[in-house]
PDB file of C-alpha atoms in Angstrom:
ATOM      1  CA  UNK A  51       0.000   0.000   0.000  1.00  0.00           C
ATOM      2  CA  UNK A  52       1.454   3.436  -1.118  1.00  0.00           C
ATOM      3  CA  UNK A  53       4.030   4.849  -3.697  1.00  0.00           C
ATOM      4  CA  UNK A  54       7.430   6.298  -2.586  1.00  0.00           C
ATOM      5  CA  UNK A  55       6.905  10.164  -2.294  1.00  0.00           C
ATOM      6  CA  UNK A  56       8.776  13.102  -1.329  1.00  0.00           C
ATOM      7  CA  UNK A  57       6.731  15.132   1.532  1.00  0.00           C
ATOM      8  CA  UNK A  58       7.113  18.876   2.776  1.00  0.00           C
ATOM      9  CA  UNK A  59       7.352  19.277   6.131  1.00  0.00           C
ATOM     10  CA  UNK A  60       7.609  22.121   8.328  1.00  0.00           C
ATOM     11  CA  UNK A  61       8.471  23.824   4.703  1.00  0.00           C
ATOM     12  CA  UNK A  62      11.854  21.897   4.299  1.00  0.00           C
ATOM     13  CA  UNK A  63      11.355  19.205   1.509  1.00  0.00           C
ATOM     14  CA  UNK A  64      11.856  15.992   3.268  1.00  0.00           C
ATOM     15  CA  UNK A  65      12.635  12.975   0.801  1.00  0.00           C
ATOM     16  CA  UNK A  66      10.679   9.564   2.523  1.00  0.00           C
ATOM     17  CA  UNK A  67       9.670   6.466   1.176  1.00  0.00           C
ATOM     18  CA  UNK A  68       6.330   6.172   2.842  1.00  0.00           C
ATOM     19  CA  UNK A  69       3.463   4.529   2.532  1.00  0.00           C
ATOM     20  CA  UNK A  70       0.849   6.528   4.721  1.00  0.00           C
ATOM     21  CA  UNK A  71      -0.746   3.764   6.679  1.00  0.00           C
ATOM     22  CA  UNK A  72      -3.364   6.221   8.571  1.00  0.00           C
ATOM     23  CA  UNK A  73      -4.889   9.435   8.216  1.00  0.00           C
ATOM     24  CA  UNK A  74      -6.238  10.795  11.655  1.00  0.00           C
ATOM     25  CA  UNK A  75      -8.433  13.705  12.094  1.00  0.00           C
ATOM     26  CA  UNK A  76      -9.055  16.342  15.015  1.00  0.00           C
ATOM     27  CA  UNK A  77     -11.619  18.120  14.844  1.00  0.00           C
ATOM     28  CA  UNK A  78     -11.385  20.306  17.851  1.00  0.00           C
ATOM     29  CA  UNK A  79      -7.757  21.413  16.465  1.00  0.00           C
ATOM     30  CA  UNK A  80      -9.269  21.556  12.831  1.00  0.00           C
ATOM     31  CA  UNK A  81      -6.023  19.010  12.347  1.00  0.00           C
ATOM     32  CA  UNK A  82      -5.926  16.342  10.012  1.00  0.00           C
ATOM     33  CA  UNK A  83      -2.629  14.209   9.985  1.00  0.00           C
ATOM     34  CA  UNK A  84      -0.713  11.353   7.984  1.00  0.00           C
ATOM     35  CA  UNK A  85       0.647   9.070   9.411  1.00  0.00           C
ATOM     36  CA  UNK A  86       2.859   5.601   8.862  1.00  0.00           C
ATOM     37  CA  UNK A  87       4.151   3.448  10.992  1.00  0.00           C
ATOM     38  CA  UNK A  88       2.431   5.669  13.801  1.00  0.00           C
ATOM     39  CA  UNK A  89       4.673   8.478  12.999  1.00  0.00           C
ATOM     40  CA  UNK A  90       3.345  12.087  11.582  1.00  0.00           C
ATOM     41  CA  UNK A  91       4.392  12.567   8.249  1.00  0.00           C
ATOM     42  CA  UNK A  92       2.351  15.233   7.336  1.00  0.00           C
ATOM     43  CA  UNK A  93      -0.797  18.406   8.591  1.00  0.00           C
ATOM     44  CA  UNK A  94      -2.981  20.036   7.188  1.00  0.00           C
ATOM     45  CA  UNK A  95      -5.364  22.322   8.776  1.00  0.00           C
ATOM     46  CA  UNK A  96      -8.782  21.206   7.272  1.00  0.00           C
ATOM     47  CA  UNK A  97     -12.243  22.953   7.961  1.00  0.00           C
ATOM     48  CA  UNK A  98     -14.937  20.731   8.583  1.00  0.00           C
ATOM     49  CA  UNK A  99     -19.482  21.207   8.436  1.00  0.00           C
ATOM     50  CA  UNK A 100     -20.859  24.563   9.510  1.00  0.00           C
ATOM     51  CA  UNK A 101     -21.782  22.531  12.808  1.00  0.00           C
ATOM     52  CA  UNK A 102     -18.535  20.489  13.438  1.00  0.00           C
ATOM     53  CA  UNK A 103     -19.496  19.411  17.304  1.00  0.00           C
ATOM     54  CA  UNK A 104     -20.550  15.893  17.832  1.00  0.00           C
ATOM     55  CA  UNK A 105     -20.819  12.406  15.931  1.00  0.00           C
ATOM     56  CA  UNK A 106     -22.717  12.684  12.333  1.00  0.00           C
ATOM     57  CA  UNK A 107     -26.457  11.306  12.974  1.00  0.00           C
ATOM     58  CA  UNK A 108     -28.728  12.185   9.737  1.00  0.00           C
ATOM     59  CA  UNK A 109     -28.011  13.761   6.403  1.00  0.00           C
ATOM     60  CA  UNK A 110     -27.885  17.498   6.217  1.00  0.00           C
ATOM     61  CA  UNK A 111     -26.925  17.616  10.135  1.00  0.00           C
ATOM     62  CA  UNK A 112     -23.425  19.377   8.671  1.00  0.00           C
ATOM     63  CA  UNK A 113     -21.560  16.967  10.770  1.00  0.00           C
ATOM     64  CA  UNK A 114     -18.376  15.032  10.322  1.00  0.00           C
ATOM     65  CA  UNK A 115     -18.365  11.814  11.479  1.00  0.00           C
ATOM     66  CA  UNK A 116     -16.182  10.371  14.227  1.00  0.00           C
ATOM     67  CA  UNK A 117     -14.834   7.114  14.146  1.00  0.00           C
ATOM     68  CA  UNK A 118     -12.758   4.806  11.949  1.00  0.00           C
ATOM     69  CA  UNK A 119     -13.508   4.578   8.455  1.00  0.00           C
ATOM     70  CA  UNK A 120     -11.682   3.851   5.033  1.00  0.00           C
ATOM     71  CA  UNK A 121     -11.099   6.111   1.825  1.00  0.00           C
ATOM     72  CA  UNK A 122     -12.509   3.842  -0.548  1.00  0.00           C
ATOM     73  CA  UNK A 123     -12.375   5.885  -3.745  1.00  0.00           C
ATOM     74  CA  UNK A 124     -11.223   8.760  -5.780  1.00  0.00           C
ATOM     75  CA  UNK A 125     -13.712  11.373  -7.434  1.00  0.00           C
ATOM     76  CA  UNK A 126     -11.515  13.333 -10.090  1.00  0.00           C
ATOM     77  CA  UNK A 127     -14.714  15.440 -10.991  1.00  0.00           C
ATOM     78  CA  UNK A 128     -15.576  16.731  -7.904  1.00  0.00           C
ATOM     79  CA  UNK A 129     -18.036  19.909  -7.499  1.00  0.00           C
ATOM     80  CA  UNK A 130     -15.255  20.980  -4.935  1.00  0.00           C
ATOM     81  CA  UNK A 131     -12.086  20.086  -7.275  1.00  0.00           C
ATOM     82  CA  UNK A 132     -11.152  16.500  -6.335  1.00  0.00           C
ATOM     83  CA  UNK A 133     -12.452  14.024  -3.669  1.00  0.00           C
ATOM     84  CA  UNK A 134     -11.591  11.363  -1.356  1.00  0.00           C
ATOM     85  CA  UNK A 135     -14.640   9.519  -0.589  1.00  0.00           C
ATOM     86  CA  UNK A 136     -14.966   8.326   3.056  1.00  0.00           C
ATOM     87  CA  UNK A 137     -16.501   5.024   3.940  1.00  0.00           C
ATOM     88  CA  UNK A 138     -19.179   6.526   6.043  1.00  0.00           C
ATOM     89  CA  UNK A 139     -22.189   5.758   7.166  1.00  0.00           C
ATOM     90  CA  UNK A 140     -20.966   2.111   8.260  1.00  0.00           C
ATOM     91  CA  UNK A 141     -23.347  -0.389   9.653  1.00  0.00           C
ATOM     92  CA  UNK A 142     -23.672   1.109  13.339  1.00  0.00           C
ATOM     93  CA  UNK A 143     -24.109   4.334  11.429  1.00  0.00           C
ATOM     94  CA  UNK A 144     -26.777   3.351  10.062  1.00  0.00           C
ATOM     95  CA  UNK A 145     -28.368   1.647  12.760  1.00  0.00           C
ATOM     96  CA  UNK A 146     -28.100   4.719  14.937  1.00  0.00           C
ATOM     97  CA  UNK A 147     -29.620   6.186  12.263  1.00  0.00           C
ATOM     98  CA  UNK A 148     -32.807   3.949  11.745  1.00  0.00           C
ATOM     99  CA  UNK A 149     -33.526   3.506  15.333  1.00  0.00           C
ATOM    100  CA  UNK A 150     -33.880   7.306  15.285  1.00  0.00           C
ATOM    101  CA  UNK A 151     -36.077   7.436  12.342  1.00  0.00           C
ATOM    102  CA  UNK A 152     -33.803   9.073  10.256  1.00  0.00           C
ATOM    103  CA  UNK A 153     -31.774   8.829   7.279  1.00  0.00           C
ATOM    104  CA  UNK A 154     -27.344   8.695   7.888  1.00  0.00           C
ATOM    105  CA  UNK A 155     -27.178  10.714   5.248  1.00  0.00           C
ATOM    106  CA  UNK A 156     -23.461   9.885   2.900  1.00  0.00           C
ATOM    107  CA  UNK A 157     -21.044  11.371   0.165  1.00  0.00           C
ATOM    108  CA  UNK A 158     -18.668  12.675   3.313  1.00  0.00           C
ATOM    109  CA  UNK A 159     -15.244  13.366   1.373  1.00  0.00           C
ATOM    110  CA  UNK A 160     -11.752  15.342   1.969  1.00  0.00           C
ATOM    111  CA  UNK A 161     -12.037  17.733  -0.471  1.00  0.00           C
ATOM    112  CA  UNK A 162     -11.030  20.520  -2.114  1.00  0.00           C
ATOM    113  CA  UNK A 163     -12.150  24.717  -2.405  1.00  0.00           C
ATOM    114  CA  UNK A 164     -15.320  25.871  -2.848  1.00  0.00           C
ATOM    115  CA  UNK A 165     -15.110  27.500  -6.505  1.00  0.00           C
ATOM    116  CA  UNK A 166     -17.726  29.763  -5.883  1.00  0.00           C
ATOM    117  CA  UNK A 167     -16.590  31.427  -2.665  1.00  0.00           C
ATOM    118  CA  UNK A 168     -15.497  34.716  -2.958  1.00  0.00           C
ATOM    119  CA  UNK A 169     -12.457  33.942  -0.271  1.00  0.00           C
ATOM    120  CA  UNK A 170      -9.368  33.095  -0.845  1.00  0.00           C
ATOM    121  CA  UNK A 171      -7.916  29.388  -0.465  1.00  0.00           C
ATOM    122  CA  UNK A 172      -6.569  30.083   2.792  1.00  0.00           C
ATOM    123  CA  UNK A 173      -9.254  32.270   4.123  1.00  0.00           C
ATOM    124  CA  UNK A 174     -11.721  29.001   3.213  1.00  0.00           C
ATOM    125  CA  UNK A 175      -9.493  27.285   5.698  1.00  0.00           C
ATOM    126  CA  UNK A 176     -10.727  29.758   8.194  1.00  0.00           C
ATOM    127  CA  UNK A 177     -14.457  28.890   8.346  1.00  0.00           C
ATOM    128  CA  UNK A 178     -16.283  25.262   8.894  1.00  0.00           C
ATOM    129  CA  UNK A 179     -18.132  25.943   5.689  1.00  0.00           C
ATOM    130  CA  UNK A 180     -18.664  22.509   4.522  1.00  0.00           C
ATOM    131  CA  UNK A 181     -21.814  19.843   4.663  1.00  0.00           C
ATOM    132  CA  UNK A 182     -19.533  17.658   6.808  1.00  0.00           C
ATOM    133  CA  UNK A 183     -17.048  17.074   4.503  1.00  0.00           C
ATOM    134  CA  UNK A 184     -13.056  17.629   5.258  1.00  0.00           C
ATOM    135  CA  UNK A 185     -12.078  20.485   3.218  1.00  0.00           C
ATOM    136  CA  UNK A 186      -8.142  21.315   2.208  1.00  0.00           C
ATOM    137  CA  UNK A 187      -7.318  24.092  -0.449  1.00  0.00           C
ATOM    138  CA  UNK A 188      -6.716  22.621  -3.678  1.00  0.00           C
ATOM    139  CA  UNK A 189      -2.769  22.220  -3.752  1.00  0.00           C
ATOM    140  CA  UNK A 190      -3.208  20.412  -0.561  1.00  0.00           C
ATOM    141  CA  UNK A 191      -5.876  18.224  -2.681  1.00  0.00           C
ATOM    142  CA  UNK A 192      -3.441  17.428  -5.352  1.00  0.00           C
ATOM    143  CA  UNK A 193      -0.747  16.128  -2.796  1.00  0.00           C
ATOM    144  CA  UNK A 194      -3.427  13.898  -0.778  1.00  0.00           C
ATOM    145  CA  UNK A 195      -4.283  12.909  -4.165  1.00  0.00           C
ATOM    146  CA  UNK A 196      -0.957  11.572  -4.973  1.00  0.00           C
ATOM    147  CA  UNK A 197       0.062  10.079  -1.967  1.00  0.00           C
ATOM    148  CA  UNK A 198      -3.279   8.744  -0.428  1.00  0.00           C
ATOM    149  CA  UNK A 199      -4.197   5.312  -1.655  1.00  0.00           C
ATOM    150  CA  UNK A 200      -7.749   3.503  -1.712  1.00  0.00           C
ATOM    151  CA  UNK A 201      -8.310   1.589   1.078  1.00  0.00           C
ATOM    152  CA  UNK A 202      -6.289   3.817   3.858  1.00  0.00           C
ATOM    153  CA  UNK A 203      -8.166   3.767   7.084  1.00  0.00           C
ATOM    154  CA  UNK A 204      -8.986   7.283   8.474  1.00  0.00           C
ATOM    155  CA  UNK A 205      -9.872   7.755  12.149  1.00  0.00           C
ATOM    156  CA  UNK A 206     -12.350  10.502  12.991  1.00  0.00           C
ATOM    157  CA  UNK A 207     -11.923  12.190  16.598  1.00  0.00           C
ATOM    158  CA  UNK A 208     -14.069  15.109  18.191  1.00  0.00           C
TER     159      UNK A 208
END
């Protein structure tokens, strides 16, 4: 799993055969992090659903999820650039879900920029603006793009 790849870190290029093993997301730091072999590799600061607190429960709650779940494909033509899709809802998900009469909802992805926002890439960054997706600017995209394969777990914390 994973292609050799050169990584930036802390601004200094940093030359690494890697295969990223884990990605792992905070979302009280707005932090999401590669990792292999339990070791940082790389941040990012992400922006997450215009209400970010809390486990996803229904579609259009503008939620992230928390928990572990895999990136199980690539969407080159993304409404938001390119997209990582993210395994969610999984089967307690969606019993959580129907025992509360509701629908889990789906299509939660790391993606890119919002092309019709007036801000600028790293202003985006500043706001939870998304449905409850993961959002990085879109140079950020093209790296995960690279360097992320399908099938990496990603682990979801509040």
């Amino acid at each position: 799993m994973g292609l050799a790849v050169t990584l930036l870190i802390a601004s200094h290029a940093v030359s690494a055969a890697i295969a990223v093993d884990l990605v792992k997301v905070t979302k009280s730091a707005n932090k999401m992090q590669l990792l292999h072999q339990g070791k940082v590799v790389k941040s990012y600061h992400v922006a997450f659903g215009d209400n970010p607190v809390g486990h996803k429960l229904n579609e259009g709650d503008e939620r992230t999820p928390e928990g572990r779940y895999i990136l199980d494909y690539k969407k080159a033509d993304s409404a938001f650039y390119r997209s990582i899709h993210i395994s969610y809802p999984n089967d307690a998900d969606k019993i959580r879900a129907r025992a509360l009469g509701l629908s889990a909802g789906g299509l939660i992805m790391i993606h890119g920029e919002n092309p019709n926002s007036k801000l600028s890439p790293l202003e985006q960054q500043q706001y939870n603006w998304t449905n409850g997706c993961i959002a990085v600017t879109n140079k950020e995209m093209d790296e995960l793009w690279r360097i992320l394969d399908v099938g990496t777990p990603i682990e979801i914390y509040p």
